[in-house]
Short mmCIF file of C-alpha atoms in Angstrom, two decimals:
data_model
loop_
_atom_site.label_atom_id
_atom_site.label_comp_id
_atom_site.label_asym_id
_atom_site.label_seq_id
_atom_site.Cartn_x
_atom_site.Cartn_y
_atom_site.Cartn_z
CA UNK A 240 14.45 -169.13 -60.43
CA UNK A 241 16.43 -167.67 -57.93
CA UNK A 242 17.51 -168.54 -54.18
CA UNK A 243 17.42 -166.55 -50.93
CA UNK A 244 20.42 -168.79 -49.62
CA UNK A 245 22.19 -167.46 -52.61
CA UNK A 246 21.53 -164.02 -51.57
CA UNK A 247 22.32 -164.47 -47.84
CA UNK A 248 25.67 -165.85 -49.03
CA UNK A 249 26.66 -162.80 -51.42
CA UNK A 250 26.05 -160.54 -48.33
CA UNK A 251 27.98 -162.34 -46.47
CA UNK A 252 30.53 -162.45 -48.58
CA UNK A 253 29.89 -158.42 -48.62
CA UNK A 254 31.26 -158.15 -45.02
CA UNK A 255 34.66 -159.64 -46.11
CA UNK A 256 34.93 -157.40 -49.08
CA UNK A 257 34.89 -154.57 -46.63
CA UNK A 258 37.45 -155.34 -44.71
CA UNK A 259 39.33 -155.22 -48.50
CA UNK A 260 37.94 -151.96 -48.80
CA UNK A 261 39.24 -150.18 -45.48
CA UNK A 262 42.60 -150.94 -46.36
CA UNK A 263 42.49 -149.46 -49.51
CA UNK A 264 41.05 -145.84 -48.43
CA UNK A 265 43.42 -143.61 -48.61
CA UNK A 266 44.47 -141.39 -51.79
CA UNK A 267 46.94 -141.29 -54.15
CA UNK A 268 48.14 -139.98 -56.67
CA UNK A 269 47.65 -142.28 -59.93
CA UNK A 270 44.14 -142.12 -61.20
CA UNK A 271 43.99 -145.15 -61.21
CA UNK A 272 44.86 -146.49 -57.95
CA UNK A 273 41.50 -147.16 -55.78
CA UNK A 274 38.87 -149.21 -55.06
CA UNK A 275 35.70 -150.48 -56.71
CA UNK A 276 32.62 -151.84 -56.41
CA UNK A 277 30.63 -153.55 -58.89
CA UNK A 278 27.96 -155.61 -60.22
CA UNK A 279 27.11 -158.67 -62.70
CA UNK A 280 24.16 -160.11 -64.55
CA UNK A 281 24.73 -162.75 -67.26
CA UNK A 282 24.78 -166.97 -68.23
CA UNK A 283 25.87 -169.38 -66.94
CA UNK A 284 26.57 -172.69 -68.23
CA UNK A 285 27.35 -175.43 -65.97
CA UNK A 286 28.80 -177.89 -68.63
CA UNK A 287 29.12 -182.04 -67.47
CA UNK A 288 26.82 -181.39 -64.83
CA UNK A 289 24.65 -183.93 -66.02
CA UNK A 290 25.00 -187.48 -66.51
CA UNK A 291 24.69 -189.97 -69.66
CA UNK A 292 21.43 -191.55 -67.71
CA UNK A 293 19.31 -188.59 -67.96
CA UNK A 294 16.44 -187.78 -70.25
CA UNK A 295 16.36 -183.97 -69.95
CA UNK A 296 19.37 -181.49 -68.95
CA UNK A 297 19.44 -177.71 -68.17
CA UNK A 298 22.40 -176.67 -68.39
CA UNK A 299 22.48 -173.24 -68.80
CA UNK A 300 21.08 -170.57 -66.77
CA UNK A 301 20.99 -167.40 -65.58
CA UNK A 302 23.48 -165.26 -63.35
CA UNK A 303 24.60 -162.90 -61.22
CA UNK A 304 26.83 -161.29 -58.61
CA UNK A 305 28.56 -158.54 -56.76
CA UNK A 306 32.48 -157.67 -56.34
CA UNK A 307 34.86 -155.63 -54.56
CA UNK A 308 38.43 -155.21 -55.63
CA UNK A 309 41.14 -152.45 -55.63
CA UNK A 310 43.31 -151.23 -58.63
CA UNK A 311 47.41 -151.33 -57.38
CA UNK A 312 47.77 -149.23 -60.86
CA UNK A 313 46.04 -149.90 -64.44
CA UNK A 314 47.70 -153.69 -64.52
CA UNK A 315 46.99 -154.84 -61.41
CA UNK A 316 43.95 -155.55 -59.00
CA UNK A 317 42.62 -157.89 -56.39
CA UNK A 318 39.14 -158.37 -56.57
CA UNK A 319 36.59 -160.02 -54.21
CA UNK A 320 33.35 -161.62 -55.37
CA UNK A 321 30.56 -163.34 -54.20
CA UNK A 322 28.59 -165.24 -57.29
CA UNK A 323 25.01 -166.93 -57.72
CA UNK A 324 25.99 -169.50 -60.77
CA UNK A 325 22.56 -170.27 -61.03
CA UNK A 326 21.30 -174.26 -61.30
CA UNK A 327 21.18 -177.12 -63.00
CA UNK A 328 17.71 -179.28 -63.71
CA UNK A 329 17.70 -182.71 -64.73
CA UNK A 330 14.80 -185.69 -65.14
CA UNK A 331 16.11 -189.42 -64.94
CA UNK A 332 14.40 -192.69 -65.68
CA UNK A 333 11.39 -193.04 -62.79
CA UNK A 334 10.21 -189.31 -63.52
CA UNK A 335 13.37 -188.35 -60.69
CA UNK A 336 13.51 -184.50 -60.58
CA UNK A 337 16.65 -183.45 -59.81
CA UNK A 338 17.99 -179.67 -58.68
CA UNK A 339 21.54 -178.30 -57.99
CA UNK A 340 22.18 -175.24 -56.83
CA UNK A 341 25.67 -173.78 -57.28
CA UNK A 342 27.00 -170.28 -55.35
CA UNK A 343 30.61 -169.43 -55.51
CA UNK A 344 32.76 -166.67 -53.82
CA UNK A 345 36.46 -165.99 -55.30
CA UNK A 346 39.52 -164.09 -54.48
CA UNK A 347 41.70 -163.25 -57.67
CA UNK A 348 44.24 -161.08 -59.27
CA UNK A 349 43.54 -159.35 -61.87
CA UNK A 350 46.02 -158.49 -64.42
CA UNK A 351 45.22 -155.48 -66.91
CA UNK A 352 46.57 -154.42 -70.30
CA UNK A 353 45.50 -150.76 -71.36
CA UNK A 354 43.95 -150.82 -75.18
CA UNK A 355 43.84 -146.82 -74.97
CA UNK A 356 43.65 -144.18 -72.41
CA UNK A 357 40.84 -146.20 -69.86
CA UNK A 358 39.76 -149.26 -71.52
CA UNK A 359 41.49 -152.47 -70.37
CA UNK A 360 42.12 -155.91 -71.53
CA UNK A 361 41.79 -157.82 -68.55
CA UNK A 362 42.50 -161.86 -67.43
CA UNK A 363 42.42 -162.82 -63.54
CA UNK A 364 43.52 -165.89 -61.79
CA UNK A 365 42.32 -167.08 -58.58
CA UNK A 366 40.11 -169.55 -56.17
CA UNK A 367 36.65 -170.21 -55.58
CA UNK A 368 35.09 -171.54 -52.92
CA UNK A 369 32.07 -172.86 -53.99
CA UNK A 370 28.68 -174.55 -52.21
CA UNK A 371 26.39 -176.71 -53.88
CA UNK A 372 23.25 -178.54 -52.87
CA UNK A 373 21.22 -181.45 -54.97
CA UNK A 374 17.61 -181.49 -54.28
CA UNK A 375 15.48 -183.26 -55.25
CA UNK A 376 16.40 -186.78 -54.74
CA UNK A 377 15.55 -188.83 -51.47
CA UNK A 378 17.94 -186.86 -49.30
CA UNK A 379 18.88 -183.02 -49.62
CA UNK A 380 22.50 -183.85 -49.99
CA UNK A 381 25.10 -180.36 -50.15
CA UNK A 382 28.93 -179.66 -50.14
CA UNK A 383 31.31 -177.29 -50.79
CA UNK A 384 35.37 -177.08 -51.40
CA UNK A 385 38.36 -175.00 -53.06
CA UNK A 386 38.65 -175.03 -57.07
CA UNK A 387 41.02 -172.42 -59.40
CA UNK A 388 39.36 -169.79 -61.09
CA UNK A 389 40.62 -168.01 -64.68
CA UNK A 390 38.79 -165.31 -66.71
CA UNK A 391 39.42 -162.73 -69.04
CA UNK A 392 37.39 -159.89 -70.57
CA UNK A 393 37.90 -155.64 -71.42
CA UNK A 394 36.85 -152.93 -69.02
CA UNK A 395 35.42 -150.00 -70.65
CA UNK A 396 34.94 -146.54 -69.29
CA UNK A 397 31.18 -144.78 -69.36
CA UNK A 398 32.08 -141.67 -67.54
CA UNK A 399 34.87 -140.80 -65.13
CA UNK A 400 33.67 -142.94 -62.47
CA UNK A 401 31.63 -145.65 -63.91
CA UNK A 402 33.16 -148.46 -66.18
CA UNK A 403 31.27 -151.36 -68.10
CA UNK A 404 32.60 -154.69 -68.31
CA UNK A 405 32.09 -157.85 -70.74
CA UNK A 406 33.87 -160.92 -69.36
CA UNK A 407 33.98 -164.49 -69.68
CA UNK A 408 35.02 -166.84 -66.53
CA UNK A 409 35.96 -170.58 -65.37
CA UNK A 410 35.90 -172.52 -62.76
CA UNK A 411 37.03 -176.05 -62.61
CA UNK A 412 35.66 -179.46 -62.01
CA UNK A 413 33.29 -178.49 -58.64
CA UNK A 414 31.29 -180.67 -56.46
CA UNK A 415 31.98 -184.38 -55.63
CA UNK A 416 30.87 -188.72 -56.92
CA UNK A 417 27.56 -187.42 -54.45
CA UNK A 418 25.95 -184.68 -55.88
CA UNK A 419 28.09 -185.03 -58.91
CA UNK A 420 30.02 -182.30 -61.11
CA UNK A 421 29.68 -179.16 -63.44
CA UNK A 422 32.47 -177.15 -64.99
CA UNK A 423 30.45 -173.52 -64.71
CA UNK A 424 31.48 -171.34 -67.32
CA UNK A 425 29.96 -167.79 -66.94
CA UNK A 426 29.51 -165.07 -69.43
CA UNK A 427 27.77 -161.36 -68.82
CA UNK A 428 27.97 -157.83 -68.56
CA UNK A 429 29.15 -155.95 -65.15
CA UNK A 430 29.12 -152.07 -64.03
CA UNK A 431 31.75 -150.65 -62.18
CA UNK A 432 31.68 -147.78 -60.11
CA UNK A 433 35.51 -146.38 -58.64
CA UNK A 434 35.33 -144.36 -55.57
CA UNK A 435 37.48 -142.18 -56.90
CA UNK A 436 37.87 -140.45 -60.47
CA UNK A 437 39.52 -142.30 -63.49
CA UNK A 438 39.93 -139.41 -64.97
CA UNK A 439 43.07 -137.82 -66.44
CA UNK A 440 44.42 -135.78 -63.75
CA UNK A 441 45.44 -132.23 -65.07
CA UNK A 442 49.34 -131.97 -65.45
CA UNK A 443 50.85 -129.54 -62.54
CA UNK A 444 51.68 -125.76 -63.53
CA UNK A 445 54.82 -125.76 -64.15
CA UNK A 446 57.36 -124.06 -61.56
CA UNK A 447 59.10 -121.09 -62.30
CA UNK A 448 62.84 -122.26 -63.04
CA UNK A 449 64.72 -119.58 -60.62
CA UNK A 450 68.06 -119.00 -61.34
CA UNK A 451 70.96 -119.79 -59.39
CA UNK A 452 72.85 -116.29 -57.98
CA UNK A 453 75.88 -116.42 -60.26
CA UNK A 454 78.85 -117.20 -57.79
CA UNK A 455 82.61 -115.88 -57.96
CA UNK A 456 84.54 -117.99 -61.09
CA UNK A 457 88.67 -117.83 -60.39
CA UNK A 458 90.56 -116.70 -62.80
CA UNK A 459 93.75 -118.94 -63.89
CA UNK A 460 96.67 -117.40 -61.84
CA UNK A 461 98.31 -114.60 -62.97
CA UNK A 462 102.35 -115.05 -63.23
CA UNK A 463 104.90 -112.76 -63.76
CA UNK A 464 108.57 -114.38 -63.45
CA UNK A 465 111.79 -112.15 -62.42
CA UNK A 466 115.09 -113.82 -63.08
CA UNK A 467 118.40 -112.36 -61.27
CA UNK A 468 121.32 -113.98 -62.69
CA UNK A 469 124.79 -112.47 -62.25
CA UNK A 470 125.23 -112.15 -65.56
CA UNK A 471 123.31 -109.08 -65.54
CA UNK A 472 122.96 -108.44 -61.67
CA UNK A 473 126.16 -108.88 -60.55
CA UNK A 474 126.70 -112.09 -58.09
CA UNK A 475 124.07 -112.55 -55.62
CA UNK A 476 126.40 -114.51 -53.35
CA UNK A 477 130.05 -115.54 -52.97
CA UNK A 478 131.47 -118.08 -54.36
CA UNK A 479 130.23 -121.56 -53.20
CA UNK A 480 128.08 -119.68 -50.66
CA UNK A 481 124.48 -119.69 -50.01
CA UNK A 482 124.38 -116.50 -47.85
CA UNK A 483 122.39 -113.22 -49.85
CA UNK A 484 125.07 -110.51 -50.85
CA UNK A 485 123.74 -108.67 -53.24
CA UNK A 486 120.12 -107.62 -51.94
CA UNK A 487 119.63 -104.57 -54.62
CA UNK A 488 118.54 -106.87 -57.22
CA UNK A 489 116.18 -108.23 -55.05
CA UNK A 490 114.39 -105.23 -53.39
CA UNK A 491 112.29 -104.47 -56.60
CA UNK A 492 110.60 -108.29 -55.82
CA UNK A 493 109.95 -106.93 -51.62
CA UNK A 494 108.78 -104.01 -53.27
CA UNK A 495 106.41 -105.73 -55.67
CA UNK A 496 105.26 -108.42 -52.93
CA UNK A 497 104.13 -105.39 -50.49
CA UNK A 498 102.54 -103.38 -53.04
CA UNK A 499 100.36 -106.64 -53.39
CA UNK A 500 99.93 -108.15 -50.49
CA UNK A 501 97.81 -111.03 -51.79
CA UNK A 502 100.58 -111.57 -54.38
CA UNK A 503 102.31 -115.30 -53.46
CA UNK A 504 106.25 -115.85 -54.75
CA UNK A 505 108.11 -118.92 -55.39
CA UNK A 506 111.61 -118.82 -55.45
CA UNK A 507 114.09 -121.18 -57.38
CA UNK A 508 117.45 -121.81 -57.17
CA UNK A 509 119.76 -122.45 -59.88
CA UNK A 510 123.14 -123.22 -60.60
CA UNK A 511 126.06 -123.63 -63.06
CA UNK A 512 127.47 -127.15 -64.36
CA UNK A 513 130.62 -127.07 -62.19
CA UNK A 514 129.99 -129.40 -59.60
CA UNK A 515 128.42 -132.59 -59.18
CA UNK A 516 124.74 -132.86 -59.34
CA UNK A 517 124.24 -133.92 -55.63
CA UNK A 518 126.44 -130.88 -54.80
CA UNK A 519 125.09 -128.07 -57.09
CA UNK A 520 121.32 -129.58 -56.44
CA UNK A 521 121.96 -129.14 -52.29
CA UNK A 522 123.63 -125.51 -53.34
CA UNK A 523 120.70 -124.46 -55.24
CA UNK A 524 118.02 -125.11 -52.41
CA UNK A 525 120.11 -123.39 -49.65
CA UNK A 526 120.86 -120.00 -51.65
CA UNK A 527 116.64 -120.22 -52.60
CA UNK A 528 116.15 -120.70 -49.17
CA UNK A 529 118.75 -117.60 -48.41
CA UNK A 530 116.77 -115.18 -50.28
CA UNK A 531 113.32 -116.55 -48.62
CA UNK A 532 115.15 -115.81 -45.73
CA UNK A 533 115.76 -111.80 -46.95
CA UNK A 534 111.69 -111.48 -48.30
CA UNK A 535 110.86 -112.40 -44.91
CA UNK A 536 113.36 -110.25 -43.00
CA UNK A 537 111.59 -107.42 -44.85
CA UNK A 538 108.33 -107.89 -44.16
CA UNK A 539 107.06 -110.68 -46.38
CA UNK A 540 105.03 -112.88 -44.46
CA UNK A 541 106.20 -116.93 -44.99
CA UNK A 542 103.10 -118.40 -45.72
CA UNK A 543 103.16 -116.62 -48.90
CA UNK A 544 106.57 -118.14 -49.88
CA UNK A 545 107.62 -121.58 -51.43
CA UNK A 546 111.52 -122.62 -52.45
CA UNK A 547 112.98 -124.60 -54.80
CA UNK A 548 115.94 -125.88 -56.03
CA UNK A 549 117.00 -127.23 -59.63
CA UNK A 550 120.32 -127.64 -59.63
CA UNK A 551 122.29 -127.54 -62.86
CA UNK A 552 119.22 -129.39 -64.32
CA UNK A 553 117.62 -126.13 -66.41
CA UNK A 554 120.22 -124.05 -67.83
CA UNK A 555 119.43 -120.89 -70.25
CA UNK A 556 122.91 -120.98 -71.46
CA UNK A 557 125.84 -122.47 -72.75
CA UNK A 558 128.07 -124.05 -69.43
CA UNK A 559 131.18 -123.94 -71.42
CA UNK A 560 131.41 -120.39 -71.40
CA UNK A 561 131.73 -117.83 -68.42
CA UNK A 562 129.42 -115.42 -69.34
CA UNK A 563 127.21 -118.85 -70.21
CA UNK A 564 127.81 -119.95 -66.44
CA UNK A 565 127.07 -116.61 -65.27
CA UNK A 566 123.62 -116.76 -66.77
CA UNK A 567 123.18 -120.22 -65.47
CA UNK A 568 123.82 -119.22 -61.60
CA UNK A 569 120.42 -117.34 -61.25
CA UNK A 570 117.68 -117.12 -58.80
CA UNK A 571 114.29 -116.99 -60.32
CA UNK A 572 110.99 -115.43 -58.86
CA UNK A 573 107.32 -116.88 -59.97
CA UNK A 574 104.71 -114.32 -58.59
CA UNK A 575 101.21 -115.03 -59.02
CA UNK A 576 98.52 -113.74 -57.98
CA UNK A 577 94.21 -114.37 -58.33
CA UNK A 578 91.73 -112.56 -59.69
CA UNK A 579 88.02 -112.82 -59.17
CA UNK A 580 85.41 -112.06 -61.33
CA UNK A 581 81.69 -112.52 -61.37
CA UNK A 582 80.51 -114.02 -64.77
#
């Protein structure tokens, strides 16, 4: 027999459920995220609800309930439920007939494991608030409290929004010494209505890829090397001097740089091996700088010119002969330019 008091408890619990629903009203891209509502019905077996002196004990009773939850993903949900667990009827010596009514509301976390696109095994754990009444004795006894709850089940689709459940739930040791104890075991079916469709959403239309505009790619600098040495062009400098004496051999370089304003020139001075390394290094640098000054006087901007000296470190001929030393006393012009191409 169902109780009116149980229905009142269920309705009051649904008021609390609506608070959870308002927090979960926003939509999301995940089709498995959203709120749901359900109703369950089955049987409850209230184990250990009669003591050993009972002549007759009826522990099985129909049970029903309502629940509301929110799926955060396919794997985790939070669920609130209100349940009439049924009653236990017992007859004791002296024709004492007792009836215990049991109601519970619970909050649990539900963990799911998908076994197909929409079928999921699940386990849930939480706490149940129970309320029990013992009727039929000299006085009416009642009590309430909190106990741990656990459950397992399987949820399967019936449509895009409707799903079914087969579930088992257990609450550990409700009651007290005055009204007695019970270990409610519930087995039943449930219908679940999802407020958003759980059907897989179509994949978005592919976005046409826009190829980037080709960017100019710089070719490696093209390099031209011009060597002016005393053996072929005559002395550029007076002996042991760093001022340019023979400019005729440099003028072709000036003409090339004037015709190609994108060109850059690096002037490198070299000496033979007569004298110390340190002296020759300084002499080669001074001569390279003197050539650079000549280029500037002839209209080549100084930001297009760099200089260095190598001293006697990079001979191109044998310093033991006059001809060899003449070849080594040289100035090199390394002319570079960059050509821009589009790939």
